[in-house]
């Protein structure tokens, strides 16, 4: 018993000495084994298609202007915060798969071009609770727009890939729109 007490006392003394030495700021990062994070498995490529509903009109809009644009023709300088439904089909009342949450901002002076920064937060099926993060340029008048997937969480942790956006419907009076997002995601 005395040996155990002496051993513990020495351990406490050593910890006190080590912790009292100055931290020079060089030991904030360390290399870890990829297996601890599940990165030893083979990467998968998952493809899925969702429909993004940007609703600016009505009593419960999912897209709110938080900064008006400098010019209406290109929406330059305008910023919208979104919590848009992601559905399985083009119609808004089809199966809700999740939400697109983030912002888009008019970032082009000579065309309708947005900076998109949003998370697709899934609420259904295998990917419930997982997200992908999209950050990129969206030239809204182009037939197909490609934007990168820069990360994710849950089953999409360490995700990368891209999305292709295609406008399926737009109301030119209210500017409500439905956009198809075809997503290609590499993940573990």
Short mmCIF file of N, CA, C and O in Angstrom, two decimals, residues 68-78 108-110 112:
data_model
loop_
_atom_site.label_atom_id
_atom_site.label_comp_id
_atom_site.label_asym_id
_atom_site.label_seq_id
_atom_site.Cartn_x
_atom_site.Cartn_y
_atom_site.Cartn_z
N UNK A 68 -31.07 45.10 -48.74
CA UNK A 68 -31.57 45.34 -50.10
C UNK A 68 -30.43 45.53 -51.09
O UNK A 68 -29.34 45.99 -50.73
N UNK A 69 -30.67 45.19 -52.35
CA UNK A 69 -29.63 45.35 -53.37
C UNK A 69 -29.41 46.82 -53.74
O UNK A 69 -30.31 47.65 -53.58
N UNK A 70 -28.21 47.09 -54.24
CA UNK A 70 -27.90 48.43 -54.75
C UNK A 70 -28.60 48.64 -56.08
O UNK A 70 -29.07 49.71 -56.38
N UNK A 71 -28.66 47.57 -56.88
CA UNK A 71 -29.33 47.62 -58.17
C UNK A 71 -30.25 46.42 -58.31
O UNK A 71 -29.87 45.30 -57.99
N UNK A 72 -31.48 46.65 -58.77
CA UNK A 72 -32.43 45.56 -58.90
C UNK A 72 -32.15 44.68 -60.11
O UNK A 72 -32.52 43.51 -60.12
N UNK A 73 -31.49 45.18 -61.13
CA UNK A 73 -31.28 44.39 -62.35
C UNK A 73 -30.35 43.19 -62.11
O UNK A 73 -30.53 42.15 -62.75
N UNK A 74 -29.38 43.32 -61.23
CA UNK A 74 -28.48 42.19 -60.96
C UNK A 74 -28.51 41.75 -59.50
O UNK A 74 -27.81 40.81 -59.13
N UNK A 75 -29.30 42.43 -58.68
CA UNK A 75 -29.41 42.14 -57.25
C UNK A 75 -28.07 42.34 -56.52
O UNK A 75 -27.87 41.86 -55.42
N UNK A 76 -27.15 43.08 -57.12
CA UNK A 76 -25.83 43.30 -56.53
C UNK A 76 -25.96 43.97 -55.16
O UNK A 76 -26.63 44.98 -55.00
N UNK A 77 -25.32 43.38 -54.17
CA UNK A 77 -25.33 43.90 -52.81
C UNK A 77 -26.46 43.38 -51.95
O UNK A 77 -26.44 43.54 -50.73
N UNK A 78 -27.46 42.75 -52.55
CA UNK A 78 -28.59 42.20 -51.79
C UNK A 78 -28.18 40.92 -51.07
O UNK A 78 -27.37 40.14 -51.57
N UNK A 108 -22.43 39.93 -58.21
CA UNK A 108 -21.99 40.30 -59.56
C UNK A 108 -22.67 41.60 -59.97
O UNK A 108 -23.87 41.78 -59.75
N UNK A 109 -21.90 42.50 -60.59
CA UNK A 109 -22.45 43.78 -61.00
C UNK A 109 -23.06 43.75 -62.40
O UNK A 109 -23.94 44.54 -62.71
N UNK A 110 -22.60 42.84 -63.25
CA UNK A 110 -23.02 42.84 -64.64
C UNK A 110 -23.92 41.67 -65.03
O UNK A 110 -24.31 41.55 -66.18
N UNK A 112 -26.76 38.38 -63.13
CA UNK A 112 -27.41 37.87 -61.93
C UNK A 112 -26.55 36.73 -61.39
O UNK A 112 -26.63 35.59 -61.86
#
